[in-house]
Short mmCIF file of C-alpha atoms and ligand atoms in Angstrom, two decimals:
data_model
loop_
_atom_site.label_atom_id
_atom_site.label_comp_id
_atom_site.label_asym_id
_atom_site.label_seq_id
_atom_site.Cartn_x
_atom_site.Cartn_y
_atom_site.Cartn_z
CA MET U 1 21.27 -11.09 32.81
CA SER U 2 18.89 -11.32 29.88
CA ASP U 3 16.54 -8.38 29.39
CA THR U 4 13.15 -10.04 29.54
CA THR U 5 11.18 -6.83 30.08
CA LEU U 6 8.82 -6.10 27.23
CA HIS U 7 9.87 -2.94 25.43
CA LEU U 8 6.70 -1.19 24.37
CA SER U 9 6.75 1.61 21.81
CA PRO U 10 5.46 4.90 23.31
CA GLU U 11 2.35 4.68 21.13
CA VAL U 12 1.55 1.13 22.30
CA ARG U 13 2.28 1.92 25.95
CA GLU U 14 -0.13 4.86 25.93
CA ALA U 15 -2.84 2.92 24.11
CA LEU U 16 -2.65 -0.04 26.50
CA ALA U 17 -2.68 2.22 29.55
CA ALA U 18 -5.78 3.99 28.24
CA ARG U 19 -7.36 0.65 27.18
CA ARG U 20 -7.54 1.79 23.59
CA PRO U 21 -7.61 -0.87 20.83
CA VAL U 22 -4.24 -2.32 19.82
CA VAL U 23 -3.49 -4.86 17.05
CA ALA U 24 -0.35 -7.01 17.18
CA LEU U 25 1.45 -7.72 13.89
CA GLU U 26 4.13 -10.35 13.34
CA SER U 27 7.52 -9.65 11.83
CA THR U 28 8.45 -12.98 10.21
CA ILE U 29 6.19 -12.22 7.29
CA ILE U 30 8.18 -8.99 6.82
CA ALA U 31 11.70 -10.37 7.31
CA HIS U 32 11.27 -13.82 5.76
CA GLY U 33 7.88 -14.01 4.03
CA LEU U 34 8.03 -11.08 1.59
CA PRO U 35 10.84 -9.97 -0.75
CA ARG U 36 12.87 -6.81 -0.19
CA PRO U 37 12.22 -3.90 -0.75
CA ARG U 38 8.48 -4.59 -1.07
CA ASN U 39 8.46 -5.93 2.50
CA LEU U 40 9.10 -2.51 4.05
CA ALA U 41 6.38 -0.89 1.96
CA VAL U 42 3.95 -3.60 3.11
CA ALA U 43 5.04 -3.28 6.76
CA ASP U 44 4.41 0.48 6.62
CA GLU U 45 1.11 -0.02 4.83
CA LEU U 46 -0.13 -2.54 7.39
CA GLU U 47 0.65 -0.21 10.28
CA ALA U 48 -1.08 2.64 8.42
CA LEU U 49 -4.18 0.49 7.84
CA VAL U 50 -4.46 -0.25 11.56
CA ARG U 51 -4.11 3.45 12.40
CA SER U 52 -6.64 4.63 9.83
CA ALA U 53 -9.13 2.09 11.19
CA GLY U 54 -8.76 3.70 14.63
CA ALA U 55 -6.43 1.27 16.43
CA VAL U 56 -2.72 1.21 17.29
CA PRO U 57 -0.32 -1.22 15.54
CA ALA U 58 2.15 -3.22 17.61
CA THR U 59 4.64 -5.00 15.38
CA VAL U 60 6.59 -7.53 17.45
CA ALA U 61 10.30 -8.43 17.06
CA VAL U 62 13.44 -9.12 19.09
CA LEU U 63 16.21 -6.56 18.62
CA ASP U 64 19.62 -6.90 20.29
CA GLY U 65 18.26 -9.34 22.81
CA ARG U 66 15.28 -7.19 23.76
CA PRO U 67 11.66 -8.20 23.09
CA HIS U 68 9.82 -5.32 21.40
CA VAL U 69 6.06 -4.89 21.20
CA GLY U 70 5.50 -1.95 18.87
CA LEU U 71 8.37 -0.68 16.76
CA VAL U 72 9.35 2.87 15.94
CA LYS U 73 10.21 3.75 12.34
CA ASP U 74 13.90 2.87 12.30
CA GLN U 75 13.25 -0.41 14.12
CA LEU U 76 10.65 -1.42 11.54
CA GLU U 77 13.13 -0.52 8.80
CA ARG U 78 15.74 -2.69 10.43
CA VAL U 79 13.39 -5.68 10.53
CA ALA U 80 12.71 -5.25 6.82
CA GLN U 81 16.30 -4.59 5.74
CA ASP U 82 18.71 -6.43 8.06
CA LYS U 83 19.44 -9.79 6.42
CA SER U 84 21.04 -11.17 9.59
CA LEU U 85 17.70 -11.30 11.46
CA THR U 86 16.79 -14.90 12.27
CA LYS U 87 13.33 -16.45 12.49
CA LEU U 88 12.19 -16.87 16.08
CA GLY U 89 9.44 -19.19 17.23
CA GLN U 90 8.31 -19.03 20.86
CA ARG U 91 10.91 -21.60 21.97
CA ASP U 92 13.70 -19.48 20.47
CA LEU U 93 12.89 -16.42 22.56
CA ALA U 94 14.89 -17.38 25.66
CA PRO U 95 18.08 -18.32 23.75
CA ALA U 96 17.75 -15.16 21.61
CA LEU U 97 17.37 -12.89 24.66
CA ALA U 98 20.26 -14.57 26.48
CA ALA U 99 22.51 -14.26 23.41
CA GLY U 100 21.55 -10.65 22.68
CA ALA U 101 20.38 -11.77 19.23
CA SER U 102 17.94 -10.13 16.83
CA GLY U 103 15.15 -11.91 15.03
CA ALA U 104 11.71 -11.68 13.53
CA THR U 105 8.88 -13.37 15.44
CA THR U 106 6.61 -16.03 13.95
CA VAL U 107 2.95 -16.39 14.87
CA SER U 108 3.90 -18.43 17.95
CA ALA U 109 6.45 -15.94 19.30
CA THR U 110 4.31 -12.93 18.36
CA ALA U 111 1.19 -14.32 20.02
CA PHE U 112 3.19 -15.17 23.14
CA LEU U 113 4.77 -11.70 23.52
CA ALA U 114 1.62 -9.81 22.50
CA ALA U 115 -0.50 -11.69 25.06
CA ARG U 116 2.08 -10.93 27.74
CA ALA U 117 1.85 -7.26 26.87
CA GLY U 118 -1.93 -7.43 27.31
CA ILE U 119 -2.84 -7.32 23.61
CA ARG U 120 -5.84 -9.43 22.65
CA VAL U 121 -6.01 -9.14 18.84
CA PHE U 122 -3.38 -10.15 16.32
CA ALA U 123 -3.38 -10.10 12.50
CA THR U 124 -1.29 -12.19 10.13
CA GLY U 125 -1.44 -13.82 6.71
CA GLY U 126 -1.69 -17.54 7.19
CA LEU U 127 -0.97 -19.62 10.28
CA GLY U 128 1.63 -22.36 10.30
CA GLY U 129 0.32 -25.89 10.64
CA VAL U 130 0.82 -29.52 9.76
CA HIS U 131 3.08 -29.93 6.72
CA ARG U 132 2.31 -32.34 3.90
CA GLY U 133 4.20 -35.58 4.36
CA TRP U 134 3.83 -35.32 8.16
CA THR U 135 3.54 -39.09 8.47
CA GLU U 136 7.25 -39.27 7.54
CA ILE U 137 8.62 -35.92 8.70
CA GLN U 138 6.93 -34.74 11.88
CA ASP U 139 6.80 -31.10 10.83
CA GLU U 140 4.01 -29.33 12.60
CA SER U 141 4.35 -25.60 13.20
CA ALA U 142 4.77 -24.57 16.82
CA ASP U 143 2.04 -22.02 16.05
CA LEU U 144 -0.63 -24.63 16.80
CA ARG U 145 0.40 -25.64 20.30
CA LEU U 146 1.14 -22.09 21.32
CA LEU U 147 -2.32 -20.99 20.16
CA ALA U 148 -3.82 -23.79 22.25
CA ARG U 149 -2.51 -22.10 25.40
CA THR U 150 -2.62 -18.39 24.63
CA ARG U 151 -5.75 -16.25 24.95
CA ILE U 152 -5.48 -14.18 21.81
CA THR U 153 -7.68 -13.65 18.76
CA VAL U 154 -5.77 -14.27 15.53
CA VAL U 155 -7.17 -12.92 12.29
CA CYS U 156 -5.76 -14.87 9.35
CA ALA U 157 -6.60 -16.17 5.88
CA GLY U 158 -6.58 -19.71 7.23
CA VAL U 159 -3.39 -21.71 7.27
CA LYS U 160 -0.82 -21.59 4.51
CA SER U 161 -1.98 -23.66 1.53
CA ILE U 162 1.47 -25.26 1.31
CA LEU U 163 0.33 -27.32 4.34
CA ASP U 164 -1.92 -30.32 4.82
CA VAL U 165 -5.04 -28.27 5.54
CA PRO U 166 -7.42 -31.07 6.71
CA ALA U 167 -4.71 -32.42 9.05
CA THR U 168 -4.11 -28.91 10.42
CA LEU U 169 -7.83 -28.39 11.05
CA GLN U 170 -7.95 -31.73 12.83
CA ARG U 171 -5.03 -30.71 15.06
CA LEU U 172 -6.68 -27.39 15.89
CA GLU U 173 -9.80 -29.31 16.92
CA THR U 174 -7.77 -31.68 19.11
CA LEU U 175 -5.94 -28.75 20.66
CA GLY U 176 -9.21 -26.97 21.46
CA VAL U 177 -8.62 -23.88 19.33
CA GLY U 178 -11.92 -22.34 18.20
CA ILE U 179 -12.32 -21.30 14.57
CA LEU U 180 -14.77 -18.76 13.18
CA GLY U 181 -15.23 -18.37 9.43
CA TYR U 182 -15.60 -14.64 8.81
CA GLY U 183 -18.33 -14.15 6.21
CA THR U 184 -17.82 -17.69 4.94
CA GLU U 185 -18.89 -21.24 5.63
CA HIS U 186 -15.59 -22.52 4.29
CA PHE U 187 -12.13 -22.42 5.77
CA PRO U 188 -10.09 -20.03 3.60
CA GLY U 189 -7.10 -21.34 1.63
CA PHE U 190 -4.58 -18.51 2.23
CA TYR U 191 -3.73 -17.66 -1.42
CA LEU U 192 -7.13 -19.09 -2.33
CA SER U 193 -10.50 -17.88 -1.06
CA SER U 194 -11.48 -21.39 -0.02
CA SER U 195 -9.59 -24.49 1.05
CA GLY U 196 -12.67 -26.57 0.28
CA GLU U 197 -13.00 -27.53 3.99
CA ARG U 198 -16.03 -26.41 5.99
CA VAL U 199 -16.03 -24.45 9.25
CA ASP U 200 -18.49 -25.11 12.06
CA TRP U 201 -19.10 -21.48 12.97
CA THR U 202 -19.65 -18.43 10.78
CA VAL U 203 -19.76 -14.80 11.91
CA ARG U 204 -20.34 -11.70 9.82
CA THR U 205 -19.46 -8.69 12.00
CA PRO U 206 -16.63 -7.62 14.33
CA GLU U 207 -19.23 -7.36 17.12
CA GLU U 208 -20.05 -11.06 16.74
CA VAL U 209 -16.34 -11.90 17.08
CA ALA U 210 -16.11 -9.69 20.18
CA ALA U 211 -19.13 -11.51 21.63
CA VAL U 212 -17.35 -14.86 21.18
CA MET U 213 -14.25 -13.42 22.88
CA GLY U 214 -16.41 -12.24 25.77
CA ALA U 215 -17.99 -15.69 26.08
CA GLN U 216 -14.54 -17.33 26.06
CA ASP U 217 -13.52 -15.16 29.00
CA ALA U 218 -16.76 -15.61 30.91
CA LEU U 219 -16.57 -19.40 30.55
CA GLY U 220 -13.00 -19.65 31.78
CA GLY U 221 -11.33 -22.94 30.95
CA PRO U 222 -8.14 -23.45 28.96
CA GLU U 223 -6.59 -20.21 27.74
CA ALA U 224 -6.90 -21.15 24.07
CA ALA U 225 -6.82 -18.70 21.17
CA LEU U 226 -9.67 -17.88 18.81
CA VAL U 227 -8.92 -18.10 15.09
CA VAL U 228 -10.91 -15.72 12.87
CA ALA U 229 -10.47 -17.01 9.34
CA GLN U 230 -11.21 -14.45 6.65
CA PRO U 231 -10.85 -15.34 2.95
CA VAL U 232 -8.93 -13.23 0.49
CA PRO U 233 -11.55 -11.70 -1.85
CA GLU U 234 -12.13 -13.95 -4.87
CA ALA U 235 -11.06 -11.20 -7.26
CA GLU U 236 -7.67 -11.08 -5.54
CA GLN U 237 -7.02 -14.77 -5.02
CA LEU U 238 -4.37 -16.73 -6.88
CA ASP U 239 -5.71 -18.69 -9.85
CA PRO U 240 -6.50 -22.08 -8.23
CA VAL U 241 -5.23 -24.11 -11.22
CA LEU U 242 -1.94 -22.20 -11.28
CA HIS U 243 -1.72 -22.55 -7.50
CA ASP U 244 -2.05 -26.33 -7.55
CA ARG U 245 0.45 -26.76 -10.38
CA VAL U 246 3.24 -24.55 -8.97
CA LEU U 247 2.73 -25.83 -5.44
CA ALA U 248 3.27 -29.41 -6.63
CA GLU U 249 6.49 -28.30 -8.38
CA ALA U 250 7.69 -26.36 -5.31
CA LEU U 251 7.06 -29.32 -2.99
CA VAL U 252 9.15 -31.58 -5.25
CA GLU U 253 11.96 -29.01 -5.29
CA CYS U 254 11.82 -28.65 -1.49
CA ARG U 255 12.16 -32.40 -1.06
CA GLU U 256 14.91 -32.76 -3.68
CA ARG U 257 16.98 -30.03 -2.09
CA GLY U 258 16.52 -31.57 1.36
CA ILE U 259 15.12 -28.36 2.87
CA ARG U 260 13.94 -28.96 6.44
CA GLY U 261 12.69 -27.36 9.62
CA GLN U 262 12.31 -23.61 9.83
CA ALA U 263 13.56 -23.12 6.28
CA VAL U 264 10.63 -25.00 4.71
CA THR U 265 7.94 -22.32 4.95
CA PRO U 266 10.07 -19.37 3.64
CA PHE U 267 11.41 -21.63 0.86
CA LEU U 268 7.97 -22.68 -0.35
CA LEU U 269 6.56 -19.14 -0.18
CA ASP U 270 9.53 -17.90 -2.22
CA GLN U 271 9.19 -20.73 -4.75
CA LEU U 272 5.50 -19.96 -5.25
CA MET U 273 6.26 -16.31 -5.78
CA ARG U 274 8.89 -17.04 -8.44
CA ARG U 275 6.82 -19.67 -10.19
CA THR U 276 3.69 -17.50 -10.36
CA GLY U 277 5.55 -14.42 -11.58
CA GLY U 278 4.70 -12.59 -8.35
CA ALA U 279 0.97 -13.38 -8.42
CA SER U 280 1.16 -15.33 -5.13
CA LEU U 281 2.78 -12.31 -3.52
CA GLU U 282 -0.15 -10.10 -4.51
CA ALA U 283 -2.65 -12.63 -3.14
CA ASN U 284 -0.63 -12.89 0.08
CA VAL U 285 -0.50 -9.11 0.54
CA ALA U 286 -4.21 -8.77 -0.29
CA ALA U 287 -5.05 -11.37 2.37
CA VAL U 288 -2.91 -9.69 5.03
CA ARG U 289 -4.37 -6.26 4.25
CA GLY U 290 -7.90 -7.55 4.74
CA ASN U 291 -6.91 -9.29 7.96
CA VAL U 292 -5.25 -6.22 9.42
CA ARG U 293 -8.32 -4.08 8.69
CA LEU U 294 -10.64 -6.64 10.23
CA ALA U 295 -8.38 -7.10 13.27
CA ALA U 296 -8.58 -3.35 13.96
CA ARG U 297 -12.38 -3.45 13.80
CA ILE U 298 -12.45 -6.46 16.16
CA ALA U 299 -10.09 -4.74 18.61
CA ILE U 300 -12.38 -1.69 18.58
CA ALA U 301 -15.52 -3.80 19.12
CA ALA U 302 -13.82 -5.73 21.95
CA ALA U 303 -12.66 -2.51 23.64
CA ARG U 304 -16.25 -1.21 23.52
CA ILE U 305 -17.59 -4.31 25.25
CA GLU U 306 -14.90 -4.03 27.91
CA ALA U 307 -15.80 -0.39 28.50
CA ALA U 308 -19.54 -1.05 28.76
CA PRO U 309 -21.05 -1.03 32.28
CA VAL U 310 -21.53 -4.52 33.72
CA THR U 311 -25.15 -5.54 34.13
CA GLU U 312 -26.36 -8.63 35.92
CA ASP U 313 -29.38 -10.78 35.16
CA LEU U 314 -31.72 -10.76 38.13
N1 PSU Q 401 1.96 -15.76 7.07
C1 PSU Q 401 2.42 -15.22 5.92
N2 PSU Q 401 3.77 -15.29 5.67
C2 PSU Q 401 4.65 -15.87 6.58
C3 PSU Q 401 4.15 -16.44 7.78
C4 PSU Q 401 2.79 -16.35 7.97
O1 PSU Q 401 1.64 -14.69 5.11
O2 PSU Q 401 5.85 -15.87 6.33
C5 PSU Q 401 5.09 -17.06 8.82
C6 PSU Q 401 4.46 -16.91 10.19
O3 PSU Q 401 5.37 -16.21 10.99
C7 PSU Q 401 4.26 -18.30 10.71
C8 PSU Q 401 5.41 -19.00 10.08
O4 PSU Q 401 4.26 -18.38 12.11
O5 PSU Q 401 5.38 -18.46 8.74
C9 PSU Q 401 5.28 -20.51 10.16
O6 PSU Q 401 6.54 -21.09 10.03
P1 PSU Q 401 6.79 -22.62 10.46
O7 PSU Q 401 5.99 -23.42 9.46
O8 PSU Q 401 8.28 -22.84 10.30
O9 PSU Q 401 6.31 -22.75 11.86
MN1 MN Q 402 8.03 -26.14 10.65
#
């Protein structure tokens, strides 16, 4: 029989039992989104950022057929170093558990497992979305549909700029996923501070985000996620002209080589890194750092609201 029990790290188990703030982190960015050995340093740094902000990190992955929420040190090292780890979206979880396989979880699989563990806040770099050329190749990340049915707050730097951003925003609207611009009236552009698209709602504090989460719960309705989109600081963004040029080159290469499906996103991220001499990597890491810090502050604000005594209007 497959082991479908969630394996919580001791730190995460204690925090959840005591209703202390926890932040979920995905592992695909570590295993497939960042180059070795930098990926382990970043994974450690992200966990440390969550802790120093006063919350508990829960990195999610599947190891030897077991779903883990919160990894201990050697498990995190394995995710960063073991080249045999596959990339698991939510639909891959059941086959992976049944086969006893190991893999890193994407946004969709991470959000799914984190929500099942009772974690409400999740930080990543950029969400998956609708790929360019979607009229021919129907490549839309499973992240979107999963977020439409999972009550979790995802802090991100928008969706990856390798995607068709307006089409992705349209899909999120159709799917009923709320989006808050954090400190911005524009939807961020992942490596870039702005995608040029506008957002309908802007918040400026973690407490405002927590208030929206509270209103989501009080309203009921579909269990959709809340996307908190925070831009990478302008000083740390990738040069927009360089970005547009190398992305065009990378998209041509992707098409010429016939790369498809799950391989597309890691391929394009890697191509951008090579073609910008590592500058895209720095922008990516800067974005994730900011998101992890903010996610911890949101988790703390949300835990405070939950702990506050309930008052009723008379
Ligand atoms: N954000 C990053 N780097 C990444 C990803 C997100 O900064 O590598 C990963 C996430 O795990 C996301 C996945 O869910 O890319 C999307 O892949 P696809 O387009 O195949 O759904
Ligand atoms: Mn895809």
